[in-house]
């Protein structure tokens, strides 16, 4: 098991290097740079512009800029924000808790809703509940996040005035904080819940058709025991994989939702950094999200081994 984890960690190194290369060069395809962003396109003093580009190291050829940045990255230094002058890692860690709270809340809500509904849908196949669950999952997959967010704001914030339309307050377990979290968490978790519901239903239906399930039923075990003890555990193996992959993707998905709800997380930070041509912040944030995704994938693999003893025996 330890060997497997070690190999997986080694395999992530070339992935992270590739992502760092791509993020570095992609952001430079955006027209303009941080000097144009600060001075504006109408400023006509070439000497000042040249002085600022030299200050930021933007007067060097792009390959040399990459070597400088990558050399610092190997030492654990993500650089400094061109706009604020603060370390990029510090900027990320200030915003990360808000994004993590949003992503985790979405994940918990979607899993708690989708798995029980998926189980009921499989057990009562072709019934009214099954048809309703499939319709809800299709709806959840079809509606774009930004449209759902705007719709929820229109209904619950503008018309009913039950919840705020956006923003956030300092984290604390109180109703005042949760009021700001409900709408963005529901918006972000809807598509994940739809995927999880469909996967739970199809996986459980497949498991319930296996011979060992019929054997358990022939022994006279109660349906609840057969489904809960023998069926659900095996059916959850692909569900865990899907939820894990989607959980990593949730952080990337927050970019749109955070913009809709003015949520002060990493998504908002990236959008602002792209607008300001703050290269170091964009590169650092993309790399941070990629590393987080890798960690989540590793946790999923460990859970996979726990749920499937055959993989455990292979070491």
PDB file of C-alpha atoms in Angstrom:
ATOM      1  CA  UNK A   1       0.000   0.000   0.000  1.00  0.00           C
ATOM      2  CA  UNK A   2       2.782   2.409   0.926  1.00  0.00           C
ATOM      3  CA  UNK A   3       4.598   1.429  -2.271  1.00  0.00           C
ATOM      4  CA  UNK A   4       1.456   2.161  -4.289  1.00  0.00           C
ATOM      5  CA  UNK A   5       1.094   5.589  -2.709  1.00  0.00           C
ATOM      6  CA  UNK A   6       4.772   6.320  -3.342  1.00  0.00           C
ATOM      7  CA  UNK A   7       4.479   5.349  -7.010  1.00  0.00           C
ATOM      8  CA  UNK A   8       1.381   7.494  -7.407  1.00  0.00           C
ATOM      9  CA  UNK A   9       3.166  10.485  -5.881  1.00  0.00           C
ATOM     10  CA  UNK A  10       6.113   9.997  -8.240  1.00  0.00           C
ATOM     11  CA  UNK A  11       3.743   9.790 -11.201  1.00  0.00           C
ATOM     12  CA  UNK A  12       2.300  13.192 -10.295  1.00  0.00           C
ATOM     13  CA  UNK A  13       5.649  14.971 -10.724  1.00  0.00           C
ATOM     14  CA  UNK A  14       5.637  15.034 -14.574  1.00  0.00           C
ATOM     15  CA  UNK A  15       1.939  15.971 -14.494  1.00  0.00           C
ATOM     16  CA  UNK A  16       2.579  19.000 -12.299  1.00  0.00           C
ATOM     17  CA  UNK A  17       5.588  20.004 -14.407  1.00  0.00           C
ATOM     18  CA  UNK A  18       3.441  19.814 -17.554  1.00  0.00           C
ATOM     19  CA  UNK A  19       0.711  21.912 -15.945  1.00  0.00           C
ATOM     20  CA  UNK A  20       3.245  24.511 -14.807  1.00  0.00           C
ATOM     21  CA  UNK A  21       4.603  24.801 -18.370  1.00  0.00           C
ATOM     22  CA  UNK A  22       1.138  25.068 -19.920  1.00  0.00           C
ATOM     23  CA  UNK A  23      -0.156  27.613 -17.388  1.00  0.00           C
ATOM     24  CA  UNK A  24       2.977  29.757 -17.804  1.00  0.00           C
ATOM     25  CA  UNK A  25       2.767  30.020 -21.578  1.00  0.00           C
ATOM     26  CA  UNK A  26      -1.040  30.102 -21.893  1.00  0.00           C
ATOM     27  CA  UNK A  27      -1.457  33.215 -19.747  1.00  0.00           C
ATOM     28  CA  UNK A  28       1.094  34.977 -21.946  1.00  0.00           C
ATOM     29  CA  UNK A  29      -1.129  34.440 -24.973  1.00  0.00           C
ATOM     30  CA  UNK A  30      -3.563  36.957 -23.457  1.00  0.00           C
ATOM     31  CA  UNK A  31      -2.988  40.340 -25.150  1.00  0.00           C
ATOM     32  CA  UNK A  32      -1.126  42.945 -23.076  1.00  0.00           C
ATOM     33  CA  UNK A  33       0.745  42.529 -19.820  1.00  0.00           C
ATOM     34  CA  UNK A  34       0.692  43.863 -16.288  1.00  0.00           C
ATOM     35  CA  UNK A  35       2.366  47.140 -17.397  1.00  0.00           C
ATOM     36  CA  UNK A  36      -0.410  47.818 -19.924  1.00  0.00           C
ATOM     37  CA  UNK A  37      -2.925  46.933 -17.234  1.00  0.00           C
ATOM     38  CA  UNK A  38      -1.429  49.402 -14.759  1.00  0.00           C
ATOM     39  CA  UNK A  39      -0.559  52.283 -17.084  1.00  0.00           C
ATOM     40  CA  UNK A  40      -3.360  51.829 -19.594  1.00  0.00           C
ATOM     41  CA  UNK A  41      -3.093  51.602 -23.359  1.00  0.00           C
ATOM     42  CA  UNK A  42      -3.109  55.411 -23.769  1.00  0.00           C
ATOM     43  CA  UNK A  43      -0.034  56.093 -21.682  1.00  0.00           C
ATOM     44  CA  UNK A  44       2.677  57.274 -24.049  1.00  0.00           C
ATOM     45  CA  UNK A  45       5.946  57.282 -22.131  1.00  0.00           C
ATOM     46  CA  UNK A  46       8.005  54.376 -23.501  1.00  0.00           C
ATOM     47  CA  UNK A  47      10.782  55.026 -20.977  1.00  0.00           C
ATOM     48  CA  UNK A  48       8.446  54.472 -18.035  1.00  0.00           C
ATOM     49  CA  UNK A  49       6.956  51.370 -19.631  1.00  0.00           C
ATOM     50  CA  UNK A  50      10.425  49.936 -20.309  1.00  0.00           C
ATOM     51  CA  UNK A  51      11.473  50.683 -16.738  1.00  0.00           C
ATOM     52  CA  UNK A  52       8.430  48.894 -15.349  1.00  0.00           C
ATOM     53  CA  UNK A  53       8.907  45.852 -17.619  1.00  0.00           C
ATOM     54  CA  UNK A  54      12.515  45.606 -16.484  1.00  0.00           C
ATOM     55  CA  UNK A  55      11.347  45.834 -12.856  1.00  0.00           C
ATOM     56  CA  UNK A  56       8.941  42.897 -13.335  1.00  0.00           C
ATOM     57  CA  UNK A  57      11.435  40.926 -15.468  1.00  0.00           C
ATOM     58  CA  UNK A  58       9.147  41.138 -18.481  1.00  0.00           C
ATOM     59  CA  UNK A  59      11.865  42.588 -20.697  1.00  0.00           C
ATOM     60  CA  UNK A  60      13.534  39.169 -20.908  1.00  0.00           C
ATOM     61  CA  UNK A  61      12.629  36.592 -23.558  1.00  0.00           C
ATOM     62  CA  UNK A  62       9.721  34.408 -22.467  1.00  0.00           C
ATOM     63  CA  UNK A  63      11.840  31.203 -22.209  1.00  0.00           C
ATOM     64  CA  UNK A  64      14.200  32.993 -19.800  1.00  0.00           C
ATOM     65  CA  UNK A  65      11.226  34.233 -17.775  1.00  0.00           C
ATOM     66  CA  UNK A  66      10.046  30.645 -17.527  1.00  0.00           C
ATOM     67  CA  UNK A  67      13.445  29.401 -16.364  1.00  0.00           C
ATOM     68  CA  UNK A  68      13.547  32.095 -13.659  1.00  0.00           C
ATOM     69  CA  UNK A  69      10.037  31.245 -12.485  1.00  0.00           C
ATOM     70  CA  UNK A  70      10.561  27.485 -12.636  1.00  0.00           C
ATOM     71  CA  UNK A  71      13.847  27.761 -10.741  1.00  0.00           C
ATOM     72  CA  UNK A  72      12.071  29.596  -7.930  1.00  0.00           C
ATOM     73  CA  UNK A  73       9.247  27.043  -8.075  1.00  0.00           C
ATOM     74  CA  UNK A  74      11.670  24.194  -7.436  1.00  0.00           C
ATOM     75  CA  UNK A  75      12.642  26.002  -4.231  1.00  0.00           C
ATOM     76  CA  UNK A  76       8.997  26.276  -3.177  1.00  0.00           C
ATOM     77  CA  UNK A  77       8.695  29.929  -4.176  1.00  0.00           C
ATOM     78  CA  UNK A  78       5.635  30.781  -6.279  1.00  0.00           C
ATOM     79  CA  UNK A  79       6.784  34.368  -6.662  1.00  0.00           C
ATOM     80  CA  UNK A  80       5.094  37.650  -5.793  1.00  0.00           C
ATOM     81  CA  UNK A  81       1.934  39.238  -7.097  1.00  0.00           C
ATOM     82  CA  UNK A  82       2.669  42.005  -9.609  1.00  0.00           C
ATOM     83  CA  UNK A  83      -0.308  43.967  -8.307  1.00  0.00           C
ATOM     84  CA  UNK A  84      -0.111  43.666  -4.522  1.00  0.00           C
ATOM     85  CA  UNK A  85       3.538  42.712  -4.043  1.00  0.00           C
ATOM     86  CA  UNK A  86       2.498  39.961  -1.631  1.00  0.00           C
ATOM     87  CA  UNK A  87       3.755  36.348  -1.947  1.00  0.00           C
ATOM     88  CA  UNK A  88       1.510  34.358  -4.268  1.00  0.00           C
ATOM     89  CA  UNK A  89       1.224  31.504  -1.784  1.00  0.00           C
ATOM     90  CA  UNK A  90      -0.008  33.969   0.827  1.00  0.00           C
ATOM     91  CA  UNK A  91      -2.619  35.308  -1.612  1.00  0.00           C
ATOM     92  CA  UNK A  92      -3.772  31.754  -2.325  1.00  0.00           C
ATOM     93  CA  UNK A  93      -3.995  30.724   1.319  1.00  0.00           C
ATOM     94  CA  UNK A  94      -6.063  33.817   2.147  1.00  0.00           C
ATOM     95  CA  UNK A  95      -8.658  32.859  -0.497  1.00  0.00           C
ATOM     96  CA  UNK A  96      -8.454  29.054  -0.283  1.00  0.00           C
ATOM     97  CA  UNK A  97     -10.567  28.610   2.903  1.00  0.00           C
ATOM     98  CA  UNK A  98     -13.560  30.299   1.262  1.00  0.00           C
ATOM     99  CA  UNK A  99     -13.289  28.073  -1.826  1.00  0.00           C
ATOM    100  CA  UNK A 100     -12.752  24.961   0.284  1.00  0.00           C
ATOM    101  CA  UNK A 101     -15.833  25.746   2.393  1.00  0.00           C
ATOM    102  CA  UNK A 102     -17.923  26.204  -0.726  1.00  0.00           C
ATOM    103  CA  UNK A 103     -16.621  23.048  -2.443  1.00  0.00           C
ATOM    104  CA  UNK A 104     -16.907  20.912   0.705  1.00  0.00           C
ATOM    105  CA  UNK A 105     -20.435  22.125   1.424  1.00  0.00           C
ATOM    106  CA  UNK A 106     -21.456  21.352  -2.153  1.00  0.00           C
ATOM    107  CA  UNK A 107     -19.901  17.904  -1.936  1.00  0.00           C
ATOM    108  CA  UNK A 108     -21.587  17.019   1.360  1.00  0.00           C
ATOM    109  CA  UNK A 109     -25.000  18.259   0.254  1.00  0.00           C
ATOM    110  CA  UNK A 110     -24.821  16.481  -3.102  1.00  0.00           C
ATOM    111  CA  UNK A 111     -23.647  13.146  -1.664  1.00  0.00           C
ATOM    112  CA  UNK A 112     -26.167  13.165   1.182  1.00  0.00           C
ATOM    113  CA  UNK A 113     -28.968  13.807  -1.296  1.00  0.00           C
ATOM    114  CA  UNK A 114     -27.807  11.721  -4.270  1.00  0.00           C
ATOM    115  CA  UNK A 115     -26.795   8.379  -2.727  1.00  0.00           C
ATOM    116  CA  UNK A 116     -30.031   7.710  -0.763  1.00  0.00           C
ATOM    117  CA  UNK A 117     -32.100   8.827  -3.749  1.00  0.00           C
ATOM    118  CA  UNK A 118     -30.002   6.673  -6.093  1.00  0.00           C
ATOM    119  CA  UNK A 119     -30.488   3.635  -3.836  1.00  0.00           C
ATOM    120  CA  UNK A 120     -34.248   4.171  -3.638  1.00  0.00           C
ATOM    121  CA  UNK A 121     -34.374   4.665  -7.390  1.00  0.00           C
ATOM    122  CA  UNK A 122     -32.606   1.342  -7.997  1.00  0.00           C
ATOM    123  CA  UNK A 123     -34.646  -0.580  -5.432  1.00  0.00           C
ATOM    124  CA  UNK A 124     -37.934   0.760  -6.819  1.00  0.00           C
ATOM    125  CA  UNK A 125     -36.922   0.494 -10.453  1.00  0.00           C
ATOM    126  CA  UNK A 126     -39.430   1.716 -13.044  1.00  0.00           C
ATOM    127  CA  UNK A 127     -41.685   3.162 -10.360  1.00  0.00           C
ATOM    128  CA  UNK A 128     -42.805   6.736  -9.849  1.00  0.00           C
ATOM    129  CA  UNK A 129     -39.885   7.462  -7.532  1.00  0.00           C
ATOM    130  CA  UNK A 130     -37.418   6.066 -10.062  1.00  0.00           C
ATOM    131  CA  UNK A 131     -38.867   8.164 -12.873  1.00  0.00           C
ATOM    132  CA  UNK A 132     -38.833  11.292 -10.675  1.00  0.00           C
ATOM    133  CA  UNK A 133     -35.213  10.693  -9.639  1.00  0.00           C
ATOM    134  CA  UNK A 134     -34.103  10.197 -13.231  1.00  0.00           C
ATOM    135  CA  UNK A 135     -35.917  13.372 -14.285  1.00  0.00           C
ATOM    136  CA  UNK A 136     -34.268  15.356 -11.475  1.00  0.00           C
ATOM    137  CA  UNK A 137     -30.819  14.028 -12.386  1.00  0.00           C
ATOM    138  CA  UNK A 138     -31.343  14.886 -16.052  1.00  0.00           C
ATOM    139  CA  UNK A 139     -32.460  18.364 -15.056  1.00  0.00           C
ATOM    140  CA  UNK A 140     -29.411  18.797 -12.839  1.00  0.00           C
ATOM    141  CA  UNK A 141     -27.087  17.794 -15.652  1.00  0.00           C
ATOM    142  CA  UNK A 142     -28.796  20.005 -18.213  1.00  0.00           C
ATOM    143  CA  UNK A 143     -28.915  23.306 -16.351  1.00  0.00           C
ATOM    144  CA  UNK A 144     -25.696  25.392 -16.532  1.00  0.00           C
ATOM    145  CA  UNK A 145     -24.334  26.553 -13.188  1.00  0.00           C
ATOM    146  CA  UNK A 146     -24.420  30.250 -14.027  1.00  0.00           C
ATOM    147  CA  UNK A 147     -28.063  30.069 -15.168  1.00  0.00           C
ATOM    148  CA  UNK A 148     -29.142  28.124 -12.078  1.00  0.00           C
ATOM    149  CA  UNK A 149     -27.309  30.603  -9.860  1.00  0.00           C
ATOM    150  CA  UNK A 150     -29.033  33.581 -11.460  1.00  0.00           C
ATOM    151  CA  UNK A 151     -32.401  31.816 -11.190  1.00  0.00           C
ATOM    152  CA  UNK A 152     -31.888  31.099  -7.478  1.00  0.00           C
ATOM    153  CA  UNK A 153     -30.840  34.697  -6.837  1.00  0.00           C
ATOM    154  CA  UNK A 154     -33.931  35.930  -8.644  1.00  0.00           C
ATOM    155  CA  UNK A 155     -36.274  33.715  -6.609  1.00  0.00           C
ATOM    156  CA  UNK A 156     -34.758  33.511  -3.124  1.00  0.00           C
ATOM    157  CA  UNK A 157     -32.891  36.830  -2.921  1.00  0.00           C
ATOM    158  CA  UNK A 158     -34.883  39.235  -5.088  1.00  0.00           C
ATOM    159  CA  UNK A 159     -38.465  37.919  -4.932  1.00  0.00           C
ATOM    160  CA  UNK A 160     -38.684  36.181  -1.549  1.00  0.00           C
ATOM    161  CA  UNK A 161     -35.770  38.005   0.149  1.00  0.00           C
ATOM    162  CA  UNK A 162     -34.969  34.970   2.242  1.00  0.00           C
ATOM    163  CA  UNK A 163     -31.270  34.784   1.413  1.00  0.00           C
ATOM    164  CA  UNK A 164     -28.563  37.260   0.343  1.00  0.00           C
ATOM    165  CA  UNK A 165     -27.769  37.493  -3.365  1.00  0.00           C
ATOM    166  CA  UNK A 166     -24.011  37.272  -2.897  1.00  0.00           C
ATOM    167  CA  UNK A 167     -20.930  38.036  -0.843  1.00  0.00           C
ATOM    168  CA  UNK A 168     -19.781  36.407   2.358  1.00  0.00           C
ATOM    169  CA  UNK A 169     -18.855  37.131   5.964  1.00  0.00           C
ATOM    170  CA  UNK A 170     -16.125  35.797   8.238  1.00  0.00           C
ATOM    171  CA  UNK A 171     -16.492  32.049   8.763  1.00  0.00           C
ATOM    172  CA  UNK A 172     -18.384  30.931  11.837  1.00  0.00           C
ATOM    173  CA  UNK A 173     -20.991  28.262  12.489  1.00  0.00           C
ATOM    174  CA  UNK A 174     -23.986  30.542  12.551  1.00  0.00           C
ATOM    175  CA  UNK A 175     -27.102  31.098  10.514  1.00  0.00           C
ATOM    176  CA  UNK A 176     -25.759  34.467   9.380  1.00  0.00           C
ATOM    177  CA  UNK A 177     -22.831  32.712   7.696  1.00  0.00           C
ATOM    178  CA  UNK A 178     -24.875  29.813   6.304  1.00  0.00           C
ATOM    179  CA  UNK A 179     -27.287  32.242   4.659  1.00  0.00           C
ATOM    180  CA  UNK A 180     -24.478  33.323   2.330  1.00  0.00           C
ATOM    181  CA  UNK A 181     -23.388  29.722   1.675  1.00  0.00           C
ATOM    182  CA  UNK A 182     -26.700  28.023   0.824  1.00  0.00           C
ATOM    183  CA  UNK A 183     -27.316  29.333  -2.687  1.00  0.00           C
ATOM    184  CA  UNK A 184     -23.747  28.962  -4.066  1.00  0.00           C
ATOM    185  CA  UNK A 185     -23.365  25.512  -2.470  1.00  0.00           C
ATOM    186  CA  UNK A 186     -26.644  24.320  -3.954  1.00  0.00           C
ATOM    187  CA  UNK A 187     -25.717  25.753  -7.353  1.00  0.00           C
ATOM    188  CA  UNK A 188     -22.294  24.127  -7.395  1.00  0.00           C
ATOM    189  CA  UNK A 189     -23.484  20.798  -6.008  1.00  0.00           C
ATOM    190  CA  UNK A 190     -26.405  20.272  -8.363  1.00  0.00           C
ATOM    191  CA  UNK A 191     -24.462  18.777 -11.266  1.00  0.00           C
ATOM    192  CA  UNK A 192     -22.388  16.604  -8.930  1.00  0.00           C
ATOM    193  CA  UNK A 193     -25.560  15.312  -7.258  1.00  0.00           C
ATOM    194  CA  UNK A 194     -27.029  14.451 -10.651  1.00  0.00           C
ATOM    195  CA  UNK A 195     -23.945  12.463 -11.690  1.00  0.00           C
ATOM    196  CA  UNK A 196     -23.713  10.693  -8.326  1.00  0.00           C
ATOM    197  CA  UNK A 197     -27.405   9.775  -8.364  1.00  0.00           C
ATOM    198  CA  UNK A 198     -27.193   8.202 -11.818  1.00  0.00           C
ATOM    199  CA  UNK A 199     -23.999   6.352 -10.979  1.00  0.00           C
ATOM    200  CA  UNK A 200     -25.407   5.026  -7.693  1.00  0.00           C
ATOM    201  CA  UNK A 201     -28.562   3.802  -9.410  1.00  0.00           C
ATOM    202  CA  UNK A 202     -26.829   2.063 -12.318  1.00  0.00           C
ATOM    203  CA  UNK A 203     -24.089   0.556 -10.147  1.00  0.00           C
ATOM    204  CA  UNK A 204     -26.549  -0.810  -7.583  1.00  0.00           C
ATOM    205  CA  UNK A 205     -28.776  -2.250 -10.310  1.00  0.00           C
ATOM    206  CA  UNK A 206     -25.780  -4.095 -11.737  1.00  0.00           C
ATOM    207  CA  UNK A 207     -24.748  -5.433  -8.328  1.00  0.00           C
ATOM    208  CA  UNK A 208     -28.279  -6.564  -7.453  1.00  0.00           C
ATOM    209  CA  UNK A 209     -28.218  -8.793 -10.545  1.00  0.00           C
ATOM    210  CA  UNK A 210     -25.118 -10.705  -9.374  1.00  0.00           C
ATOM    211  CA  UNK A 211     -25.212 -14.354  -8.246  1.00  0.00           C
ATOM    212  CA  UNK A 212     -23.970 -13.627  -4.725  1.00  0.00           C
ATOM    213  CA  UNK A 213     -26.930 -11.304  -4.169  1.00  0.00           C
ATOM    214  CA  UNK A 214     -29.345 -14.054  -5.213  1.00  0.00           C
ATOM    215  CA  UNK A 215     -27.465 -16.437  -2.893  1.00  0.00           C
ATOM    216  CA  UNK A 216     -27.859 -14.017  -0.015  1.00  0.00           C
ATOM    217  CA  UNK A 217     -31.576 -13.660  -0.779  1.00  0.00           C
ATOM    218  CA  UNK A 218     -31.991 -17.454  -0.960  1.00  0.00           C
ATOM    219  CA  UNK A 219     -30.554 -17.713   2.561  1.00  0.00           C
ATOM    220  CA  UNK A 220     -33.519 -15.740   3.784  1.00  0.00           C
ATOM    221  CA  UNK A 221     -31.674 -12.511   4.609  1.00  0.00           C
ATOM    222  CA  UNK A 222     -33.840  -9.435   4.901  1.00  0.00           C
ATOM    223  CA  UNK A 223     -33.841  -7.163   1.799  1.00  0.00           C
ATOM    224  CA  UNK A 224     -32.397  -4.340   3.893  1.00  0.00           C
ATOM    225  CA  UNK A 225     -29.434  -6.554   4.889  1.00  0.00           C
ATOM    226  CA  UNK A 226     -28.872  -7.801   1.342  1.00  0.00           C
ATOM    227  CA  UNK A 227     -28.868  -4.305  -0.113  1.00  0.00           C
ATOM    228  CA  UNK A 228     -27.025  -2.567   2.717  1.00  0.00           C
ATOM    229  CA  UNK A 229     -24.431  -5.212   3.574  1.00  0.00           C
ATOM    230  CA  UNK A 230     -23.800  -7.023   0.306  1.00  0.00           C
ATOM    231  CA  UNK A 231     -25.045  -4.729  -2.418  1.00  0.00           C
ATOM    232  CA  UNK A 232     -24.318  -1.146  -1.440  1.00  0.00           C
ATOM    233  CA  UNK A 233     -20.696  -1.649  -0.430  1.00  0.00           C
ATOM    234  CA  UNK A 234     -19.787  -3.102  -3.825  1.00  0.00           C
ATOM    235  CA  UNK A 235     -21.962  -0.618  -5.670  1.00  0.00           C
ATOM    236  CA  UNK A 236     -20.186   2.293  -3.988  1.00  0.00           C
ATOM    237  CA  UNK A 237     -16.800   1.469  -5.544  1.00  0.00           C
ATOM    238  CA  UNK A 238     -17.438   3.267  -8.889  1.00  0.00           C
ATOM    239  CA  UNK A 239     -19.460   5.920  -7.040  1.00  0.00           C
ATOM    240  CA  UNK A 240     -16.448   6.779  -4.865  1.00  0.00           C
ATOM    241  CA  UNK A 241     -14.330   7.146  -7.994  1.00  0.00           C
ATOM    242  CA  UNK A 242     -16.815   9.476  -9.643  1.00  0.00           C
ATOM    243  CA  UNK A 243     -17.336  11.549  -6.492  1.00  0.00           C
ATOM    244  CA  UNK A 244     -13.570  11.827  -6.008  1.00  0.00           C
ATOM    245  CA  UNK A 245     -12.958  13.010  -9.542  1.00  0.00           C
ATOM    246  CA  UNK A 246     -15.876  15.417  -9.331  1.00  0.00           C
ATOM    247  CA  UNK A 247     -14.683  16.694  -5.947  1.00  0.00           C
ATOM    248  CA  UNK A 248     -11.368  17.703  -7.491  1.00  0.00           C
ATOM    249  CA  UNK A 249     -13.193  19.336 -10.366  1.00  0.00           C
ATOM    250  CA  UNK A 250     -15.411  21.247  -7.931  1.00  0.00           C
ATOM    251  CA  UNK A 251     -12.563  23.627  -7.141  1.00  0.00           C
ATOM    252  CA  UNK A 252     -12.267  24.490 -10.816  1.00  0.00           C
ATOM    253  CA  UNK A 253     -16.043  24.794 -11.068  1.00  0.00           C
ATOM    254  CA  UNK A 254     -16.094  27.424  -8.368  1.00  0.00           C
ATOM    255  CA  UNK A 255     -14.700  29.985 -10.837  1.00  0.00           C
ATOM    256  CA  UNK A 256     -18.117  30.557 -12.424  1.00  0.00           C
ATOM    257  CA  UNK A 257     -20.174  30.166  -9.254  1.00  0.00           C
ATOM    258  CA  UNK A 258     -17.928  32.513  -7.260  1.00  0.00           C
ATOM    259  CA  UNK A 259     -18.369  35.164  -9.933  1.00  0.00           C
ATOM    260  CA  UNK A 260     -22.156  34.824  -9.887  1.00  0.00           C
ATOM    261  CA  UNK A 261     -22.352  35.060  -6.082  1.00  0.00           C
ATOM    262  CA  UNK A 262     -19.355  37.389  -5.517  1.00  0.00           C
ATOM    263  CA  UNK A 263     -17.834  34.667  -3.357  1.00  0.00           C
ATOM    264  CA  UNK A 264     -14.304  35.718  -2.224  1.00  0.00           C
ATOM    265  CA  UNK A 265     -12.454  32.518  -3.155  1.00  0.00           C
ATOM    266  CA  UNK A 266      -9.783  31.285  -5.543  1.00  0.00           C
ATOM    267  CA  UNK A 267     -12.079  31.533  -8.566  1.00  0.00           C
ATOM    268  CA  UNK A 268     -12.567  35.235  -8.006  1.00  0.00           C
ATOM    269  CA  UNK A 269      -8.817  35.614  -7.422  1.00  0.00           C
ATOM    270  CA  UNK A 270      -7.974  33.925 -10.751  1.00  0.00           C
ATOM    271  CA  UNK A 271     -10.461  36.004 -12.738  1.00  0.00           C
ATOM    272  CA  UNK A 272      -9.124  39.221 -11.195  1.00  0.00           C
ATOM    273  CA  UNK A 273      -5.538  38.103 -11.839  1.00  0.00           C
ATOM    274  CA  UNK A 274      -6.264  37.335 -15.495  1.00  0.00           C
ATOM    275  CA  UNK A 275      -7.888  40.752 -15.917  1.00  0.00           C
ATOM    276  CA  UNK A 276      -4.859  42.420 -14.318  1.00  0.00           C
ATOM    277  CA  UNK A 277      -2.378  40.220 -16.257  1.00  0.00           C
ATOM    278  CA  UNK A 278      -0.973  39.195 -12.879  1.00  0.00           C
ATOM    279  CA  UNK A 279       0.922  36.250 -14.331  1.00  0.00           C
ATOM    280  CA  UNK A 280       2.443  34.892 -11.130  1.00  0.00           C
ATOM    281  CA  UNK A 281      -0.906  34.714  -9.341  1.00  0.00           C
ATOM    282  CA  UNK A 282      -2.568  32.902 -12.263  1.00  0.00           C
ATOM    283  CA  UNK A 283       0.300  30.426 -12.588  1.00  0.00           C
ATOM    284  CA  UNK A 284       0.489  29.780  -8.862  1.00  0.00           C
ATOM    285  CA  UNK A 285      -3.257  29.326  -8.452  1.00  0.00           C
ATOM    286  CA  UNK A 286      -3.545  26.932 -11.404  1.00  0.00           C
ATOM    287  CA  UNK A 287      -0.651  24.878 -10.071  1.00  0.00           C
ATOM    288  CA  UNK A 288      -2.137  24.864  -6.568  1.00  0.00           C
ATOM    289  CA  UNK A 289      -5.502  23.626  -7.873  1.00  0.00           C
ATOM    290  CA  UNK A 290      -3.768  20.930  -9.929  1.00  0.00           C
ATOM    291  CA  UNK A 291      -1.820  19.728  -6.895  1.00  0.00           C
ATOM    292  CA  UNK A 292      -5.016  19.652  -4.851  1.00  0.00           C
ATOM    293  CA  UNK A 293      -6.695  17.583  -7.572  1.00  0.00           C
ATOM    294  CA  UNK A 294      -3.797  15.113  -7.437  1.00  0.00           C
ATOM    295  CA  UNK A 295      -4.142  14.774  -3.665  1.00  0.00           C
ATOM    296  CA  UNK A 296      -7.881  14.135  -3.987  1.00  0.00           C
ATOM    297  CA  UNK A 297      -7.213  11.462  -6.640  1.00  0.00           C
ATOM    298  CA  UNK A 298      -4.759   9.779  -4.293  1.00  0.00           C
ATOM    299  CA  UNK A 299      -7.329   9.728  -1.483  1.00  0.00           C
ATOM    300  CA  UNK A 300      -9.832   8.199  -3.910  1.00  0.00           C
ATOM    301  CA  UNK A 301      -7.364   5.439  -4.772  1.00  0.00           C
ATOM    302  CA  UNK A 302      -6.869   4.653  -1.077  1.00  0.00           C
ATOM    303  CA  UNK A 303     -10.639   4.492  -0.542  1.00  0.00           C
ATOM    304  CA  UNK A 304     -10.894   2.272  -3.608  1.00  0.00           C
ATOM    305  CA  UNK A 305      -8.458  -0.206  -2.065  1.00  0.00           C
ATOM    306  CA  UNK A 306     -10.378  -0.115   1.216  1.00  0.00           C
ATOM    307  CA  UNK A 307     -13.677  -0.897  -0.496  1.00  0.00           C
ATOM    308  CA  UNK A 308     -12.275  -3.609  -2.778  1.00  0.00           C
ATOM    309  CA  UNK A 309     -10.265  -6.231  -0.806  1.00  0.00           C
ATOM    310  CA  UNK A 310      -8.951  -7.754  -4.050  1.00  0.00           C
ATOM    311  CA  UNK A 311      -6.869  -4.625  -4.662  1.00  0.00           C
ATOM    312  CA  UNK A 312      -5.665  -4.706  -1.030  1.00  0.00           C
ATOM    313  CA  UNK A 313      -4.261  -8.193  -1.460  1.00  0.00           C
ATOM    314  CA  UNK A 314      -2.251  -7.095  -4.496  1.00  0.00           C
ATOM    315  CA  UNK A 315      -0.333  -4.686  -2.231  1.00  0.00           C
TER     316      UNK A 315
END
